[in-house]
Amino acid sequence: MPTPTLRLFRLACRELDQIATHYNRKQPGLGMRFLVCFRQTMRYALDHPEIGQRVEHKRIVELGLHVRRMLVNDFPYEAVTAVFEDELFVLAVAHQARRPHYWIRRLAKIEPGR
């Protein structure tokens, strides 16, 4: 299988920006460190798209998608990803302890036939 292309949903980009801004307010430069750790996680995910904890949810099963969570090193966040065709979609950058599965609605955007 060729290496997939990375694609971030607009809302995932917004989440990244908000998280980095939050960390920079806490400590200048910490937001950039978060972004570096996130990029490292995504590089690893592109090389190994089947790595990460598989997420089970009724809607995911209905769509026949493979959704995984990958932890962002040194931070309490995870990248929620799905491989569809030749793209690795970043559905969300989610806090590990808040609002589980809030990003499920985003799956419709990669649903086959849409």
mmCIF file with all atom_site columns, C-alpha atoms in Angstrom:
data_model
loop_
_atom_site.group_PDB
_atom_site.id
_atom_site.type_symbol
_atom_site.label_atom_id
_atom_site.label_alt_id
_atom_site.label_comp_id
_atom_site.label_asym_id
_atom_site.label_entity_id
_atom_site.label_seq_id
_atom_site.pdbx_PDB_ins_code
_atom_site.Cartn_x
_atom_site.Cartn_y
_atom_site.Cartn_z
_atom_site.occupancy
_atom_site.B_iso_or_equiv
_atom_site.pdbx_formal_charge
_atom_site.auth_seq_id
_atom_site.auth_comp_id
_atom_site.auth_asym_id
_atom_site.auth_atom_id
_atom_site.pdbx_PDB_model_num
ATOM 1   C CA . MET A 1 1   ? 0.000   0.000  0.000  1.00 0.00 ? 1   MET A CA 1
ATOM 2   C CA . PRO A 1 2   ? 1.485   3.390  -0.945 1.00 0.00 ? 2   PRO A CA 1
ATOM 3   C CA . THR A 1 3   ? 1.905   6.039  1.712  1.00 0.00 ? 3   THR A CA 1
ATOM 4   C CA . PRO A 1 4   ? -1.373  7.955  2.051  1.00 0.00 ? 4   PRO A CA 1
ATOM 5   C CA . THR A 1 5   ? -1.685  11.717 1.719  1.00 0.00 ? 5   THR A CA 1
ATOM 6   C CA . LEU A 1 6   ? -2.459  13.670 4.868  1.00 0.00 ? 6   LEU A CA 1
ATOM 7   C CA . ARG A 1 7   ? -5.641  15.727 4.946  1.00 0.00 ? 7   ARG A CA 1
ATOM 8   C CA . LEU A 1 8   ? -6.828  17.726 7.939  1.00 0.00 ? 8   LEU A CA 1
ATOM 9   C CA . PHE A 1 9   ? -10.452 18.650 8.254  1.00 0.00 ? 9   PHE A CA 1
ATOM 10  C CA . ARG A 1 10  ? -11.015 22.376 8.668  1.00 0.00 ? 10  ARG A CA 1
ATOM 11  C CA . LEU A 1 11  ? -12.326 21.812 12.194 1.00 0.00 ? 11  LEU A CA 1
ATOM 12  C CA . ALA A 1 12  ? -9.230  19.780 13.094 1.00 0.00 ? 12  ALA A CA 1
ATOM 13  C CA . CYS A 1 13  ? -7.075  22.686 11.859 1.00 0.00 ? 13  CYS A CA 1
ATOM 14  C CA . ARG A 1 14  ? -9.085  25.026 14.041 1.00 0.00 ? 14  ARG A CA 1
ATOM 15  C CA . GLU A 1 15  ? -8.596  22.706 17.007 1.00 0.00 ? 15  GLU A CA 1
ATOM 16  C CA . LEU A 1 16  ? -4.839  22.649 16.408 1.00 0.00 ? 16  LEU A CA 1
ATOM 17  C CA . ASP A 1 17  ? -4.754  26.444 16.338 1.00 0.00 ? 17  ASP A CA 1
ATOM 18  C CA . GLN A 1 18  ? -6.827  26.747 19.509 1.00 0.00 ? 18  GLN A CA 1
ATOM 19  C CA . ILE A 1 19  ? -4.694  24.223 21.389 1.00 0.00 ? 19  ILE A CA 1
ATOM 20  C CA . ALA A 1 20  ? -1.429  25.878 20.319 1.00 0.00 ? 20  ALA A CA 1
ATOM 21  C CA . THR A 1 21  ? -2.790  29.306 21.291 1.00 0.00 ? 21  THR A CA 1
ATOM 22  C CA . HIS A 1 22  ? -3.878  27.965 24.682 1.00 0.00 ? 22  HIS A CA 1
ATOM 23  C CA . TYR A 1 23  ? -0.433  26.493 25.372 1.00 0.00 ? 23  TYR A CA 1
ATOM 24  C CA . ASN A 1 24  ? 1.349   29.662 24.215 1.00 0.00 ? 24  ASN A CA 1
ATOM 25  C CA . ARG A 1 25  ? -0.736  31.680 26.670 1.00 0.00 ? 25  ARG A CA 1
ATOM 26  C CA . LYS A 1 26  ? 0.325   29.328 29.450 1.00 0.00 ? 26  LYS A CA 1
ATOM 27  C CA . GLN A 1 27  ? 3.979   29.423 28.450 1.00 0.00 ? 27  GLN A CA 1
ATOM 28  C CA . PRO A 1 28  ? 5.491   31.124 25.377 1.00 0.00 ? 28  PRO A CA 1
ATOM 29  C CA . GLY A 1 29  ? 6.802   28.498 22.958 1.00 0.00 ? 29  GLY A CA 1
ATOM 30  C CA . LEU A 1 30  ? 4.777   25.641 24.421 1.00 0.00 ? 30  LEU A CA 1
ATOM 31  C CA . GLY A 1 31  ? 2.240   25.895 21.595 1.00 0.00 ? 31  GLY A CA 1
ATOM 32  C CA . MET A 1 32  ? 5.023   25.423 19.037 1.00 0.00 ? 32  MET A CA 1
ATOM 33  C CA . ARG A 1 33  ? 6.253   22.415 20.975 1.00 0.00 ? 33  ARG A CA 1
ATOM 34  C CA . PHE A 1 34  ? 2.749   20.954 20.814 1.00 0.00 ? 34  PHE A CA 1
ATOM 35  C CA . LEU A 1 35  ? 2.653   21.499 17.032 1.00 0.00 ? 35  LEU A CA 1
ATOM 36  C CA . VAL A 1 36  ? 6.050   19.822 16.613 1.00 0.00 ? 36  VAL A CA 1
ATOM 37  C CA . CYS A 1 37  ? 4.840   16.794 18.600 1.00 0.00 ? 37  CYS A CA 1
ATOM 38  C CA . PHE A 1 38  ? 1.642   16.700 16.535 1.00 0.00 ? 38  PHE A CA 1
ATOM 39  C CA . ARG A 1 39  ? 3.636   16.781 13.268 1.00 0.00 ? 39  ARG A CA 1
ATOM 40  C CA . GLN A 1 40  ? 5.815   13.922 14.514 1.00 0.00 ? 40  GLN A CA 1
ATOM 41  C CA . THR A 1 41  ? 2.690   11.918 15.300 1.00 0.00 ? 41  THR A CA 1
ATOM 42  C CA . MET A 1 42  ? 1.301   12.572 11.819 1.00 0.00 ? 42  MET A CA 1
ATOM 43  C CA . ARG A 1 43  ? 4.561   11.595 10.109 1.00 0.00 ? 43  ARG A CA 1
ATOM 44  C CA . TYR A 1 44  ? 4.467   8.326  12.018 1.00 0.00 ? 44  TYR A CA 1
ATOM 45  C CA . ALA A 1 45  ? 0.780   7.826  11.157 1.00 0.00 ? 45  ALA A CA 1
ATOM 46  C CA . LEU A 1 46  ? 1.507   8.339  7.454  1.00 0.00 ? 46  LEU A CA 1
ATOM 47  C CA . ASP A 1 47  ? 4.246   5.716  7.569  1.00 0.00 ? 47  ASP A CA 1
ATOM 48  C CA . HIS A 1 48  ? 2.127   3.327  9.660  1.00 0.00 ? 48  HIS A CA 1
ATOM 49  C CA . PRO A 1 49  ? -1.579  4.071  9.025  1.00 0.00 ? 49  PRO A CA 1
ATOM 50  C CA . GLU A 1 50  ? -2.675  0.901  10.834 1.00 0.00 ? 50  GLU A CA 1
ATOM 51  C CA . ILE A 1 51  ? -0.997  1.982  14.078 1.00 0.00 ? 51  ILE A CA 1
ATOM 52  C CA . GLY A 1 52  ? -3.004  3.451  16.922 1.00 0.00 ? 52  GLY A CA 1
ATOM 53  C CA . GLN A 1 53  ? -5.929  2.353  19.017 1.00 0.00 ? 53  GLN A CA 1
ATOM 54  C CA . ARG A 1 54  ? -8.912  1.401  16.924 1.00 0.00 ? 54  ARG A CA 1
ATOM 55  C CA . VAL A 1 55  ? -12.099 3.325  17.745 1.00 0.00 ? 55  VAL A CA 1
ATOM 56  C CA . GLU A 1 56  ? -15.310 1.328  17.835 1.00 0.00 ? 56  GLU A CA 1
ATOM 57  C CA . HIS A 1 57  ? -18.619 3.117  17.364 1.00 0.00 ? 57  HIS A CA 1
ATOM 58  C CA . LYS A 1 58  ? -21.862 2.144  15.646 1.00 0.00 ? 58  LYS A CA 1
ATOM 59  C CA . ARG A 1 59  ? -21.557 4.882  12.991 1.00 0.00 ? 59  ARG A CA 1
ATOM 60  C CA . ILE A 1 60  ? -17.966 3.923  12.172 1.00 0.00 ? 60  ILE A CA 1
ATOM 61  C CA . VAL A 1 61  ? -19.011 0.297  11.660 1.00 0.00 ? 61  VAL A CA 1
ATOM 62  C CA . GLU A 1 62  ? -21.993 1.362  9.484  1.00 0.00 ? 62  GLU A CA 1
ATOM 63  C CA . LEU A 1 63  ? -19.664 3.314  7.202  1.00 0.00 ? 63  LEU A CA 1
ATOM 64  C CA . GLY A 1 64  ? -17.079 0.546  7.063  1.00 0.00 ? 64  GLY A CA 1
ATOM 65  C CA . LEU A 1 65  ? -14.296 2.924  8.089  1.00 0.00 ? 65  LEU A CA 1
ATOM 66  C CA . HIS A 1 66  ? -11.203 2.250  10.139 1.00 0.00 ? 66  HIS A CA 1
ATOM 67  C CA . VAL A 1 67  ? -10.801 5.033  12.668 1.00 0.00 ? 67  VAL A CA 1
ATOM 68  C CA . ARG A 1 68  ? -7.816  5.182  14.978 1.00 0.00 ? 68  ARG A CA 1
ATOM 69  C CA . ARG A 1 69  ? -6.588  7.339  17.823 1.00 0.00 ? 69  ARG A CA 1
ATOM 70  C CA . MET A 1 70  ? -2.929  8.248  18.084 1.00 0.00 ? 70  MET A CA 1
ATOM 71  C CA . LEU A 1 71  ? -1.599  9.964  21.172 1.00 0.00 ? 71  LEU A CA 1
ATOM 72  C CA . VAL A 1 72  ? 0.376   13.185 20.760 1.00 0.00 ? 72  VAL A CA 1
ATOM 73  C CA . ASN A 1 73  ? 3.566   12.700 22.778 1.00 0.00 ? 73  ASN A CA 1
ATOM 74  C CA . ASP A 1 74  ? 3.935   14.805 25.937 1.00 0.00 ? 74  ASP A CA 1
ATOM 75  C CA . PHE A 1 75  ? 0.417   16.275 25.685 1.00 0.00 ? 75  PHE A CA 1
ATOM 76  C CA . PRO A 1 76  ? -3.047  15.032 26.735 1.00 0.00 ? 76  PRO A CA 1
ATOM 77  C CA . TYR A 1 77  ? -4.330  15.087 23.147 1.00 0.00 ? 77  TYR A CA 1
ATOM 78  C CA . GLU A 1 78  ? -4.911  12.523 20.452 1.00 0.00 ? 78  GLU A CA 1
ATOM 79  C CA . ALA A 1 79  ? -5.223  12.693 16.700 1.00 0.00 ? 79  ALA A CA 1
ATOM 80  C CA . VAL A 1 80  ? -8.325  10.891 15.485 1.00 0.00 ? 80  VAL A CA 1
ATOM 81  C CA . THR A 1 81  ? -7.648  9.559  11.996 1.00 0.00 ? 81  THR A CA 1
ATOM 82  C CA . ALA A 1 82  ? -9.358  7.534  9.293  1.00 0.00 ? 82  ALA A CA 1
ATOM 83  C CA . VAL A 1 83  ? -7.829  6.068  6.155  1.00 0.00 ? 83  VAL A CA 1
ATOM 84  C CA . PHE A 1 84  ? -10.101 6.316  3.149  1.00 0.00 ? 84  PHE A CA 1
ATOM 85  C CA . GLU A 1 85  ? -8.826  5.448  -0.297 1.00 0.00 ? 85  GLU A CA 1
ATOM 86  C CA . ASP A 1 86  ? -5.365  7.056  -0.505 1.00 0.00 ? 86  ASP A CA 1
ATOM 87  C CA . GLU A 1 87  ? -5.822  9.709  2.185  1.00 0.00 ? 87  GLU A CA 1
ATOM 88  C CA . LEU A 1 88  ? -5.282  9.801  5.909  1.00 0.00 ? 88  LEU A CA 1
ATOM 89  C CA . PHE A 1 89  ? -7.963  12.102 7.281  1.00 0.00 ? 89  PHE A CA 1
ATOM 90  C CA . VAL A 1 90  ? -7.392  13.866 10.584 1.00 0.00 ? 90  VAL A CA 1
ATOM 91  C CA . LEU A 1 91  ? -10.927 14.099 11.876 1.00 0.00 ? 91  LEU A CA 1
ATOM 92  C CA . ALA A 1 92  ? -10.096 15.763 15.179 1.00 0.00 ? 92  ALA A CA 1
ATOM 93  C CA . VAL A 1 93  ? -7.393  16.770 17.587 1.00 0.00 ? 93  VAL A CA 1
ATOM 94  C CA . ALA A 1 94  ? -9.176  15.803 20.776 1.00 0.00 ? 94  ALA A CA 1
ATOM 95  C CA . HIS A 1 95  ? -8.391  16.056 24.457 1.00 0.00 ? 95  HIS A CA 1
ATOM 96  C CA . GLN A 1 96  ? -8.087  12.535 25.844 1.00 0.00 ? 96  GLN A CA 1
ATOM 97  C CA . ALA A 1 97  ? -10.429 13.170 28.773 1.00 0.00 ? 97  ALA A CA 1
ATOM 98  C CA . ARG A 1 98  ? -13.103 15.453 27.308 1.00 0.00 ? 98  ARG A CA 1
ATOM 99  C CA . ARG A 1 99  ? -16.123 14.980 25.045 1.00 0.00 ? 99  ARG A CA 1
ATOM 100 C CA . PRO A 1 100 ? -15.515 11.470 23.701 1.00 0.00 ? 100 PRO A CA 1
ATOM 101 C CA . HIS A 1 101 ? -16.711 10.874 20.149 1.00 0.00 ? 101 HIS A CA 1
ATOM 102 C CA . TYR A 1 102 ? -17.827 14.490 19.557 1.00 0.00 ? 102 TYR A CA 1
ATOM 103 C CA . TRP A 1 103 ? -16.186 14.248 16.133 1.00 0.00 ? 103 TRP A CA 1
ATOM 104 C CA . ILE A 1 104 ? -18.408 11.370 14.884 1.00 0.00 ? 104 ILE A CA 1
ATOM 105 C CA . ARG A 1 105 ? -20.524 13.803 12.818 1.00 0.00 ? 105 ARG A CA 1
ATOM 106 C CA . ARG A 1 106 ? -17.445 14.597 10.740 1.00 0.00 ? 106 ARG A CA 1
ATOM 107 C CA . LEU A 1 107 ? -17.440 11.064 9.326  1.00 0.00 ? 107 LEU A CA 1
ATOM 108 C CA . ALA A 1 108 ? -20.211 11.975 6.896  1.00 0.00 ? 108 ALA A CA 1
ATOM 109 C CA . LYS A 1 109 ? -17.693 14.106 5.002  1.00 0.00 ? 109 LYS A CA 1
ATOM 110 C CA . ILE A 1 110 ? -15.662 11.034 4.020  1.00 0.00 ? 110 ILE A CA 1
ATOM 111 C CA . GLU A 1 111 ? -18.595 8.695  3.547  1.00 0.00 ? 111 GLU A CA 1
ATOM 112 C CA . PRO A 1 112 ? -18.312 6.694  0.307  1.00 0.00 ? 112 PRO A CA 1
ATOM 113 C CA . GLY A 1 113 ? -20.368 8.249  -2.466 1.00 0.00 ? 113 GLY A CA 1
ATOM 114 C CA . ARG A 1 114 ? -20.199 11.817 -1.113 1.00 0.00 ? 114 ARG A CA 1
#
